[in-house]
Coordinates of C-alpha atoms in Angstrom, one line a residue:
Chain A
X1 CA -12.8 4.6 -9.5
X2 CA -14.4 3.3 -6.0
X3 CA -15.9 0.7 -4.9
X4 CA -19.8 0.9 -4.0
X5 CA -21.3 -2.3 -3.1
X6 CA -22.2 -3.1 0.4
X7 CA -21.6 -6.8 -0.8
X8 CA -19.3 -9.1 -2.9
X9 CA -21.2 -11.9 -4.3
X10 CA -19.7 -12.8 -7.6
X11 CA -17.3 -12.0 -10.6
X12 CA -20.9 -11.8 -12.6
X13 CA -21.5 -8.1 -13.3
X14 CA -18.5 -6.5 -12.6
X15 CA -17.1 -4.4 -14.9
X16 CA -13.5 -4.8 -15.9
X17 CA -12.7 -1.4 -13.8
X18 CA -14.0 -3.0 -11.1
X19 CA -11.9 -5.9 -11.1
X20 CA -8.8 -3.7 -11.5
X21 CA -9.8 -1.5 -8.8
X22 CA -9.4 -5.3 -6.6
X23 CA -6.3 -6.1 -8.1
X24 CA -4.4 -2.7 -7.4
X25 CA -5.8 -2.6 -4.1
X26 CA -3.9 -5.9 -3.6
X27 CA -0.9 -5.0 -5.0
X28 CA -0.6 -2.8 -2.2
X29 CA -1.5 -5.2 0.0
X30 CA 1.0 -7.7 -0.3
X31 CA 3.7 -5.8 0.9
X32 CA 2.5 -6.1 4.1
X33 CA 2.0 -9.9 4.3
X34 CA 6.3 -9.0 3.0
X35 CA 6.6 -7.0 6.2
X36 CA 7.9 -9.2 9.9
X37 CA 4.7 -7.3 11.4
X38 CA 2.3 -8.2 9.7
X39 CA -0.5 -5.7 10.6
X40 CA -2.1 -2.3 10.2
X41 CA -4.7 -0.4 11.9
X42 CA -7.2 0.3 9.1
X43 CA -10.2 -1.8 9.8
X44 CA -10.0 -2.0 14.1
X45 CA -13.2 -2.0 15.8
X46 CA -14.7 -3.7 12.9
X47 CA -16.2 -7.2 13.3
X48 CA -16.2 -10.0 10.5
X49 CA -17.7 -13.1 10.9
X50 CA -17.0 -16.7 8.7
X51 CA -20.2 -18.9 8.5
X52 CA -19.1 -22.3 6.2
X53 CA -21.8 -24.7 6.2
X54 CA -19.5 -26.4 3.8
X55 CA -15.3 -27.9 5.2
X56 CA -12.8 -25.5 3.9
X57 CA -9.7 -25.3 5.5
X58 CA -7.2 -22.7 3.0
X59 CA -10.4 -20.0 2.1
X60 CA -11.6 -19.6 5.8
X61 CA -7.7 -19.6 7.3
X62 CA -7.4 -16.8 4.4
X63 CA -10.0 -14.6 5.4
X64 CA -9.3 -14.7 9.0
X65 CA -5.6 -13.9 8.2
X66 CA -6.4 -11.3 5.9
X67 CA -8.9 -9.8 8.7
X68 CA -6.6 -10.2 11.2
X69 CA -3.5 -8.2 9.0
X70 CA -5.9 -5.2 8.4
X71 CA -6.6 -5.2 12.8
X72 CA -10.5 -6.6 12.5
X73 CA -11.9 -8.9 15.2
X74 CA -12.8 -12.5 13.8
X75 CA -15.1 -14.7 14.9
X76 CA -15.8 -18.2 13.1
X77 CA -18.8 -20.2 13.6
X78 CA -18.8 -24.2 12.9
X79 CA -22.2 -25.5 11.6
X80 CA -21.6 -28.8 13.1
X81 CA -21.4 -27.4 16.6
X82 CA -24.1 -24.5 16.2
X83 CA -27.3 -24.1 16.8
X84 CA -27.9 -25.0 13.4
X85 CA -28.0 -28.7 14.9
X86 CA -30.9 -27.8 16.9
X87 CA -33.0 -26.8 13.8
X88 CA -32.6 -22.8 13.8
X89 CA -32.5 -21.6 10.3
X90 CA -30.3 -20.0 8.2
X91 CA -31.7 -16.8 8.3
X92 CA -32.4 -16.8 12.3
X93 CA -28.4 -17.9 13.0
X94 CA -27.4 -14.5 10.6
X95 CA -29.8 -12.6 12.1
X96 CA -28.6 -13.5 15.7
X97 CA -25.1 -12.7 14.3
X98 CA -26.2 -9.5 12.5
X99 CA -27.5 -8.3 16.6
X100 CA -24.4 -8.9 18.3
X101 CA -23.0 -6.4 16.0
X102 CA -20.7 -7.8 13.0
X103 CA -20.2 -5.7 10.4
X104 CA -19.4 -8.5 7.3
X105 CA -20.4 -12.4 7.1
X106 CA -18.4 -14.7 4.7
X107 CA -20.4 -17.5 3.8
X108 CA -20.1 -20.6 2.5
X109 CA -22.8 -22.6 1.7
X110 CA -24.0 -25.9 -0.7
X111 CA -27.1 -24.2 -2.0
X112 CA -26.4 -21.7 -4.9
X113 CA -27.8 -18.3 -4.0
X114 CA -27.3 -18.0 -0.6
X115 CA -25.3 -15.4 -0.1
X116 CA -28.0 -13.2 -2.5
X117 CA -30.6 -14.0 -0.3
X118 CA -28.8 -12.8 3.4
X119 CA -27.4 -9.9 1.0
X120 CA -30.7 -8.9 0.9
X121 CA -31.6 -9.3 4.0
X122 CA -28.9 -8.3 6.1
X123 CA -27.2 -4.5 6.7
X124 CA -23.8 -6.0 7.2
X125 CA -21.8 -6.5 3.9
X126 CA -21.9 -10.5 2.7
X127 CA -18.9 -11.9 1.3
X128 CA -20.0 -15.1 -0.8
X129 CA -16.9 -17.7 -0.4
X130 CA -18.4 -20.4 -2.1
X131 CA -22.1 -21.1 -2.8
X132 CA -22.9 -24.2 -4.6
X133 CA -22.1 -24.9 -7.8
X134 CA -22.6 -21.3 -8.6
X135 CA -19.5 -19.3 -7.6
X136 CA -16.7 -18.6 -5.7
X137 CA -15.3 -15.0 -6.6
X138 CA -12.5 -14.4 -4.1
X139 CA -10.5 -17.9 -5.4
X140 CA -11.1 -16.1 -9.4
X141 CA -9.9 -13.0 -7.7
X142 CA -6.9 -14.5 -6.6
X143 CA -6.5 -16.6 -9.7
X144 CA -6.1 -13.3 -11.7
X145 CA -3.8 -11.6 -9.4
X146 CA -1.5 -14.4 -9.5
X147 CA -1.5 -14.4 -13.7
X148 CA -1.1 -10.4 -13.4
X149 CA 1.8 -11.1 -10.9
X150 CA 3.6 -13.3 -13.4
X151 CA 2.3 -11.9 -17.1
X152 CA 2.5 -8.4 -16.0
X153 CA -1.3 -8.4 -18.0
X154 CA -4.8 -9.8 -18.3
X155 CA -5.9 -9.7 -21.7
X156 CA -5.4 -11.4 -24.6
X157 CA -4.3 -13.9 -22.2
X158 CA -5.0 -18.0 -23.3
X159 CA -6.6 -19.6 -20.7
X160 CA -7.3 -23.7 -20.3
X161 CA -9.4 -24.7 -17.7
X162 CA -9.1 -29.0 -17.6
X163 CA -11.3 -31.4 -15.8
X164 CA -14.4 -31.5 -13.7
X165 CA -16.0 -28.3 -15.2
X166 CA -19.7 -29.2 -14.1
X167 CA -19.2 -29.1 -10.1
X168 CA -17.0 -26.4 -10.2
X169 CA -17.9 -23.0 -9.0
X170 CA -14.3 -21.8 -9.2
X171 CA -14.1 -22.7 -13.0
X172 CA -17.5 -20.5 -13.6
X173 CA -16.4 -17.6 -11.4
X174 CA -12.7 -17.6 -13.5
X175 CA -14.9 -17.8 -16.9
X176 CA -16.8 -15.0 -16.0
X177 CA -13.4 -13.1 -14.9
X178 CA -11.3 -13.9 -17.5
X179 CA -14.2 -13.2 -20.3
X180 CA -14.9 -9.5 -18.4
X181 CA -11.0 -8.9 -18.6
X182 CA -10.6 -10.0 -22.3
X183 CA -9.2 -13.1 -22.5
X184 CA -10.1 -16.6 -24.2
X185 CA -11.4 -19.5 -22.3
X186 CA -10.9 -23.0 -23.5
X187 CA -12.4 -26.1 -21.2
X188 CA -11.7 -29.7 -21.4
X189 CA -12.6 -33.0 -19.5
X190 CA -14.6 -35.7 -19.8
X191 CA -18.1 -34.7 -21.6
X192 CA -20.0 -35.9 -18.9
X193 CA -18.0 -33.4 -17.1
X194 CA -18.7 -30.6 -19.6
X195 CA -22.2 -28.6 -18.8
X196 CA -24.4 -28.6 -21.1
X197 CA -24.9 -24.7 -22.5
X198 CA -21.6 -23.7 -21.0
X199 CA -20.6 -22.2 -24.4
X200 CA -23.3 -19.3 -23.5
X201 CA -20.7 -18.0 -21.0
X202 CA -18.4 -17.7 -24.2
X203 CA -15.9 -20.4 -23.9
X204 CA -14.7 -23.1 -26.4
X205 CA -15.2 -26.5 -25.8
X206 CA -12.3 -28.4 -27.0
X207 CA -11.7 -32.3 -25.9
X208 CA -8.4 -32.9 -27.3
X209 CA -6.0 -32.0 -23.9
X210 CA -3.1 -32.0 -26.1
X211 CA -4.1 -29.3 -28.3
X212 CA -5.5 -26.9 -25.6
X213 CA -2.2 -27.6 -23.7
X214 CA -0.2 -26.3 -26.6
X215 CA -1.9 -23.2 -27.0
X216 CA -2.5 -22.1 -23.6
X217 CA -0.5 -19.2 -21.3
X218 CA -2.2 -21.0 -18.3
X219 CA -3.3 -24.2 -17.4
X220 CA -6.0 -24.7 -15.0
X221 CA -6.2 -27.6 -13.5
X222 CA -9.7 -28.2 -11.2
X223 CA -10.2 -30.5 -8.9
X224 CA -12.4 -33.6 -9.4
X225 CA -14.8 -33.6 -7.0
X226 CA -14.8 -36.9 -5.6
X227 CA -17.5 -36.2 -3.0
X228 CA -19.9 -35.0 -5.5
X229 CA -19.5 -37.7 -7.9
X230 CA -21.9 -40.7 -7.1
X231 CA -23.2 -41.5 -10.8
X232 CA -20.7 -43.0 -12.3
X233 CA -19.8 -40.2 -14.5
X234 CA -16.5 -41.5 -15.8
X235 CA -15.1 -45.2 -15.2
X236 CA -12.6 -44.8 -12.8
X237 CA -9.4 -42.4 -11.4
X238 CA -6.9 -44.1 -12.9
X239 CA -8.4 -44.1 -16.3
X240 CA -9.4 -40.2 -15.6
X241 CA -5.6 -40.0 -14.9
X242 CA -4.6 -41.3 -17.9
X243 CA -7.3 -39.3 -20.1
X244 CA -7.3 -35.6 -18.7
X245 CA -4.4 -35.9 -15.9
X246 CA -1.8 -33.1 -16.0
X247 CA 1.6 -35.1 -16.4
X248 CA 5.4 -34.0 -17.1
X249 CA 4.9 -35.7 -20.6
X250 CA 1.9 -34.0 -21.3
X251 CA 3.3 -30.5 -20.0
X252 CA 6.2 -30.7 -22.7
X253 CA 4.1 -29.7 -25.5
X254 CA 3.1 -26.7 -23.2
X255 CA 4.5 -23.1 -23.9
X256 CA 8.0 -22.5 -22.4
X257 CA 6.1 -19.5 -19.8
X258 CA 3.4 -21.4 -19.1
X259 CA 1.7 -21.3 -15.5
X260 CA 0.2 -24.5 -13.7
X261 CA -2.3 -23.4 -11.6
X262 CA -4.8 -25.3 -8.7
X263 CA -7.5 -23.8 -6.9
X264 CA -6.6 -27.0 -4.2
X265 CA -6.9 -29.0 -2.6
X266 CA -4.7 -31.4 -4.7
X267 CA -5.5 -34.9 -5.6
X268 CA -2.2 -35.6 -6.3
X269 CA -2.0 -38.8 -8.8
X270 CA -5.5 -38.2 -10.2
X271 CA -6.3 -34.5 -11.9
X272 CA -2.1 -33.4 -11.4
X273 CA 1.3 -35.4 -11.3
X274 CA 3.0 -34.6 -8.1
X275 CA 6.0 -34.0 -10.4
X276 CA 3.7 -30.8 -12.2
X277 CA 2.6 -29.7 -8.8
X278 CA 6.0 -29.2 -7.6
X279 CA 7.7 -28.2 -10.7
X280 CA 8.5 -24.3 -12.1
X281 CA 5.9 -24.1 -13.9
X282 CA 3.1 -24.8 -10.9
X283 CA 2.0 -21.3 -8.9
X284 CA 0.0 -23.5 -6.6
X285 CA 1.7 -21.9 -3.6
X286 CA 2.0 -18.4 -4.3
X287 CA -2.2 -18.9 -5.4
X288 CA -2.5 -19.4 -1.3
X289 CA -0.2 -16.8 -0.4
X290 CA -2.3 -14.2 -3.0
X291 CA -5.6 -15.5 -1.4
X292 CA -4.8 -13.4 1.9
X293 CA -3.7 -10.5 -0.4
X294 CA -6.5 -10.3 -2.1
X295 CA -8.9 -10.6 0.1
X296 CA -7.6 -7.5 2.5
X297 CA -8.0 -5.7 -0.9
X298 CA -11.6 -7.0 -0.4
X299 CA -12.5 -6.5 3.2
X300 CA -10.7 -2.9 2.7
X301 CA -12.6 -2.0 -0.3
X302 CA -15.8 -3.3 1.4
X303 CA -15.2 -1.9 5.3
X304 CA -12.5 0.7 4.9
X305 CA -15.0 3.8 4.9
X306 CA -16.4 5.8 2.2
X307 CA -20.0 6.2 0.8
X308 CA -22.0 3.1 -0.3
X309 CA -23.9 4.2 -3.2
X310 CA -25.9 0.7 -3.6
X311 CA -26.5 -2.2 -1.9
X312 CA -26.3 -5.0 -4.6
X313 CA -25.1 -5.4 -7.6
X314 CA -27.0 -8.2 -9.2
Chain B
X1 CA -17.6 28.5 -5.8
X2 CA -14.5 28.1 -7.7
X3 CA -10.6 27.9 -6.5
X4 CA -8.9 30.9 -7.2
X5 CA -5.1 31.1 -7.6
X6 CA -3.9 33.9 -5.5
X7 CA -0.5 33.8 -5.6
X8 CA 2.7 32.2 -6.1
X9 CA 5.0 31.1 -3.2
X10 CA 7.7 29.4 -4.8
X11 CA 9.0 28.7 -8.9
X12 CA 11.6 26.3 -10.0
X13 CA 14.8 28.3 -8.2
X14 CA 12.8 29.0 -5.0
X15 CA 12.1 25.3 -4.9
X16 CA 15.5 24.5 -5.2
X17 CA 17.1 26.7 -3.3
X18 CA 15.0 25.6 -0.8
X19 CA 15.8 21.7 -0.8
X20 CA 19.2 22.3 -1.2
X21 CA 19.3 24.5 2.1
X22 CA 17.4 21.6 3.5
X23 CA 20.1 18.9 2.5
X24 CA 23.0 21.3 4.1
X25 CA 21.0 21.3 7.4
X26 CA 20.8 17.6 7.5
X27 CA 24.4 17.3 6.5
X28 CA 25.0 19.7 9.9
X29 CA 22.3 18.3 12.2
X30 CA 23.4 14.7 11.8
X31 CA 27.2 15.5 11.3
X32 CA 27.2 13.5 8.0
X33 CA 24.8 11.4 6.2
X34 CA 26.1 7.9 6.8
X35 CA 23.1 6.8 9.3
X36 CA 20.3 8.6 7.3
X37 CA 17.5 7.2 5.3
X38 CA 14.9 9.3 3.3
X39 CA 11.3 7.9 3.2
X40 CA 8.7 10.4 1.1
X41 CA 5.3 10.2 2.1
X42 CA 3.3 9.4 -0.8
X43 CA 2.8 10.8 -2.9
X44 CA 4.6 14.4 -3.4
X45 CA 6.8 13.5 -0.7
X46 CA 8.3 11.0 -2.6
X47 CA 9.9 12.7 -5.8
X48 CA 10.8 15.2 -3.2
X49 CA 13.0 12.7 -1.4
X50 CA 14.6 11.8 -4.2
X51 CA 15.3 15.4 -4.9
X52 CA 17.3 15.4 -1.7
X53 CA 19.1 12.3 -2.5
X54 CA 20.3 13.9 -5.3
X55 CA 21.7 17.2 -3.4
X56 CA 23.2 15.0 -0.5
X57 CA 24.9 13.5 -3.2
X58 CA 26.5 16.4 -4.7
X59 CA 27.6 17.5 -1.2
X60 CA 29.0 14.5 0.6
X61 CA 29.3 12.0 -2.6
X62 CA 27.5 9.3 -1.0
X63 CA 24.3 7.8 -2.2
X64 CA 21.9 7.4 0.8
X65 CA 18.7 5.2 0.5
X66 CA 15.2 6.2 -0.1
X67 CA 12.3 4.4 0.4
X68 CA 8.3 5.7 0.0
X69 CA 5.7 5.2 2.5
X70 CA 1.5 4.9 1.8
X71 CA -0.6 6.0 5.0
X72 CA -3.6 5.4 3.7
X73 CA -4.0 2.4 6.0
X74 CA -3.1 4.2 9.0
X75 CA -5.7 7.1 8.5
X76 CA -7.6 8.2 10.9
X77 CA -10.5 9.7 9.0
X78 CA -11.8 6.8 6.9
X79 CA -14.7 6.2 8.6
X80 CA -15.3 10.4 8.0
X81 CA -14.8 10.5 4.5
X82 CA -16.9 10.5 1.8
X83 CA -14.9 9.2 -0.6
X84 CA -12.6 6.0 -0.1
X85 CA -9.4 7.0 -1.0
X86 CA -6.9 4.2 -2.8
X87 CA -4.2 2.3 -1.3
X88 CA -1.2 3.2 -2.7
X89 CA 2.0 1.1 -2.3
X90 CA 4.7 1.2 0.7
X91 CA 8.1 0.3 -0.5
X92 CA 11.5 1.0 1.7
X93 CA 14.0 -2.0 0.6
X94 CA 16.1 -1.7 3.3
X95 CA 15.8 -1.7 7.5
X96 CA 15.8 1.4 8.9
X97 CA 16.3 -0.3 12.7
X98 CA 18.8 2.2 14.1
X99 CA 18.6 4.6 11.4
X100 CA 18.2 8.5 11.3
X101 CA 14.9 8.5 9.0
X102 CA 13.9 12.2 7.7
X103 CA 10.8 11.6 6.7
X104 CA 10.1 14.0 3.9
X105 CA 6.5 15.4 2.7
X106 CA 5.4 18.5 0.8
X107 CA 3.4 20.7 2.7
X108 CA 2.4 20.2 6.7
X109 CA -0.7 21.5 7.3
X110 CA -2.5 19.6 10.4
X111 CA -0.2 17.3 11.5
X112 CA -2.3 14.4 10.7
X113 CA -0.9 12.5 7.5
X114 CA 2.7 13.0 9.8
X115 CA 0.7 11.2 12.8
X116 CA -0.3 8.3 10.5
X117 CA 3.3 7.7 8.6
X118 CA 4.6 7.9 12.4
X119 CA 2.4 5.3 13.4
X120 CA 3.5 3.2 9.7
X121 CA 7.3 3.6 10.5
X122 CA 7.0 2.1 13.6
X123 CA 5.2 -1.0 11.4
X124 CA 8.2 -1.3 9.9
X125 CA 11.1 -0.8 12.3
X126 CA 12.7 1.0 14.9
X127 CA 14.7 3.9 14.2
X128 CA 17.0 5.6 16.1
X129 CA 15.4 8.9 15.1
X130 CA 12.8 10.4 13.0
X131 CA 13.3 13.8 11.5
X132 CA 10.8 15.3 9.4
X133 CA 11.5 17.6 6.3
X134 CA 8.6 19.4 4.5
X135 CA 9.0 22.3 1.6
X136 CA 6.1 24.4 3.3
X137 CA 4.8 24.7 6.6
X138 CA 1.6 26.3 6.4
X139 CA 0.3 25.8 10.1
X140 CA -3.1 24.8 12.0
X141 CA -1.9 22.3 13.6
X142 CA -4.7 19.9 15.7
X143 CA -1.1 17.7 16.8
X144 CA 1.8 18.1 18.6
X145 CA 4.1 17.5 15.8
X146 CA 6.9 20.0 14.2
X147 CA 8.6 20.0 11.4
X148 CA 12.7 19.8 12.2
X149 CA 13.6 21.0 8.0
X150 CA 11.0 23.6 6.3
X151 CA 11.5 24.9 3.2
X152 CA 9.3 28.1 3.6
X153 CA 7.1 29.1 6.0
X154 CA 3.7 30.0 4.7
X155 CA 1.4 32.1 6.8
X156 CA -2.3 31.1 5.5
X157 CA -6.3 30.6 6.2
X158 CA -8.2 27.6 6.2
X159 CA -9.8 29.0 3.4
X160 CA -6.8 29.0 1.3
X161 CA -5.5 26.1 -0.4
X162 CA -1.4 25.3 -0.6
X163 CA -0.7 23.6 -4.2
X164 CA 2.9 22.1 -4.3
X165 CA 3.1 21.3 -8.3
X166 CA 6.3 19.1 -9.0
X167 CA 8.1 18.2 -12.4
X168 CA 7.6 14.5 -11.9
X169 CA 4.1 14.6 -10.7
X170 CA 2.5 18.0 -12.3
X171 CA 4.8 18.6 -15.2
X172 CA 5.9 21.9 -13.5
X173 CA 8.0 23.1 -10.7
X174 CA 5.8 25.6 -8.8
X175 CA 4.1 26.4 -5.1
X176 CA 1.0 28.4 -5.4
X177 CA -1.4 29.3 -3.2
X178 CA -5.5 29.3 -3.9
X179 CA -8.4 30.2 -2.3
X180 CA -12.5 29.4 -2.5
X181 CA -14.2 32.6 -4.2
X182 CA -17.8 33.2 -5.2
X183 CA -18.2 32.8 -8.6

């Protein structure tokens, strides 16, 4: 098994080999971010460029890291003081990138797609870190590395994703993971939360929390996306809170193994108790830590040498 | 064109005998065992290593640490190759700052997977020395590197290919040698 896209755009279309090819790859991986120097050789000389038209502060620190472990060059550019502000477009700025010789572009961007369309139009590998409300690959990526870390498997594996379902791009990439890898997806939230036709991706829609709760191996808590909600689509954060928040009292009908999980950033008090962020059962920390791991699985998989059979794989 | 086995170097007594010459000379070398690590390079070198943990046992009753090391990272041919090959896992649980590290590997052929686990150890540490152990030397080397324990010199041609099969790894003890013949 090798890898042979130029690109990594989303969990969509992989094949289960594929995503085990990733997750081995990091395995080795993280005994370096283990190790007091924290650096090898493999990809020097190479050039990899982060382009977020959208704040992030944990997924670009992550790729830079795991660029600057595996000995690439890094150069990030901010939107806000690019010349983006003067009016040049999206595909002019990657372009201009593209000449000066990088050899991947992360991307983050609010308009699904994206990253398909400078795939498409660039030679350098595109690493899609967020487009939308489409995907984000590398956070389900890292997601299931975490679960393999601690459940020493990946199928048959009971997974309950709560909350704000419809704005997240993390809860559709980890659908589409989890479902590849053989495992069972349950969602809940508020129904004006739920998408409409989300069952197609082969999930069960199930709005008693309590219930999912019980059954699950992991618990997925997403975030609610405060900046995205302007319609009024549930009354207010308290009563969300007391609805669909994750709380010690609710985590006691839970299994005895089960794993807390948070893509993050937090809003403590509102989607998670800080008491269930910080207690044994949360992985919210080690999910950060895997994000680098996984990601130098990525860039070596992607940049590491070898024959690229084709370019795209969607 | 097919690979052709043309001979057998070594069987399961050759093999041994070998290795357990090997542990004696490191026993002599290094006056004792009590700075030494073993680290196989992945990933014949690594059953091997523990093969020689075993014999330094039996000769000087102590149980010395052994630890295996993945280059792929530190390769200097990726870029060449046509085939990405997969990262395998580094694990040595214990420092070897100030130790006496035999490396340990099955054959030594060009000197290059040496140069790249040279380049790893360093990563990791900073030993006192670096010895390097191998069950055959079979020459051509592009580097200036030398192997300080060798099991069995084997005289070949680039044409030839060196097979080291091993119990753990192959289900058989046996070194043979092969070459590319018309079919």
């Amino acid at each position: 098994m090798v890898w042979k896209y130029k690109d990594f755009l989303c969990i969509e279309g992989l094949t289960k080999e594929e995503i085990e090819l990733i997750i081995e790859t990091a395995i080795s991986m993280k005994e370096i971010l283990n190790r007091t120097i924290k650096k090898v050789p493999t990809l020097r000389g190479r050039t990899i460029c982060t382009l977020f038209y959208e704040p992030s502060t944990r997924t670009r620190s992550s790729f830079e890291l795991a660029a600057k472990y595996l000995s690439a060059d890094t150069i990030s550019i901010s939107v806000s003081v690019s010349s983006v502000q003067k009016g040049e477009s999206l595909l002019d700025t990657v372009k201009t990138l593209e000449a000066m010789g990088i050899d991947a572009l992360i991307v983050r961007h609010n308009s699904s797609g994206v990253p398909y369309f400078l795939a498409k139009n660039l030679t350098c590998s595109v690493i899609n870190a967020g487009d939308g409300m489409h995907e984000h690959p590398t956070q389900a990526l890292l997601d299931v590395f975490t679960v393999f870390e601690k459940k020493k498997r990946l199928d048959n594996l009971k997974i309950a994703i709560i909350g704000d379902v419809m704005h997240s791009r993390v809860a559709r990439s980890n659908i589409y993971a989890w479902k590849i890898l053989g495992s069972e997806v349950k969602i809940c939230g508020p129904s004006t939360l739920i998408p409409p036709g989300i069952e197609d991706l082969g999930v069960e829609i199930n709005y008693d929390i309590d219930k999912v709760l019980e059954d699950a191996d992991i618990i997925y808590i997403l975030r609610l996306q405060l900046e995205r909600q302007k319609k009024g689509l549930f009354p207010s954060l308290r009563e969300y809170h007391f609805l669909f928040g994750i709380t010690p009292e609710r985590l006691k009908k839970a299994k005895p193994d089960v794993l807390v999980m948070h893509p993050g950033p937090m809003n403590r008090g509102v989607e998670i108790s800080s008491e269930v962020a910080d207690s044994i059962y949360s992985v919210i920390n080690e999910q950060v830590r895997n994000g680098v791991v996984v990601r130098m699985a990525l860039l070596y998989l992607l940049l590491g040498g070898g024959r690229i059979d084709e370019t795209s794989y969607s | 064109m097919i690979y052709q086995e043309k001979a057998k170097i070594l069987d399961r007594e050759g093999i041994r005998r070998s290795l357990k010459r090997i542990a004696h000379e490191i026993v002599e070398r290094n006056k004792g065992v009590d700075n030494i690590v073993l680290v196989g390079i992945r990933k014949r070198g690594v059953p091997l290593a523990y093969r020689l943990q075993k014999y330094l046992r039996e000769i000087e009753g102590k149980e010395i640490p052994v630890g295996s090391l993945d280059i792929t990272l530190y390769r200097d041919d990726l870029n060449l190759r046509l085939e990405q090959p997969k990262v395998g896992k580094t694990e040595i649980n214990f420092s070897i700052d100030g130790k006496d590290v035999i490396l340990v590997d099955d054959v030594l052929y060009t000197g290059r997977t040496v140069r790249s686990a040279l380049d790893a150890l360093v990563d990791l540490g900073r030993p006192k020395t670096v010895q390097l152990a191998v069950l055959i030397d079979r020459g051509h080397r592009e580097l200036p590197i030398r192997a300080d324990y060798v099991g069995k010199n084997v005289p070949t041609s680039r044409k030839e290919l060196i097979e080291v099969r091993l119990e753990e790894t192959d289900g058989i003890d046996e070194v043979v040698i092969t070459e590319w013949k018309e079919e």
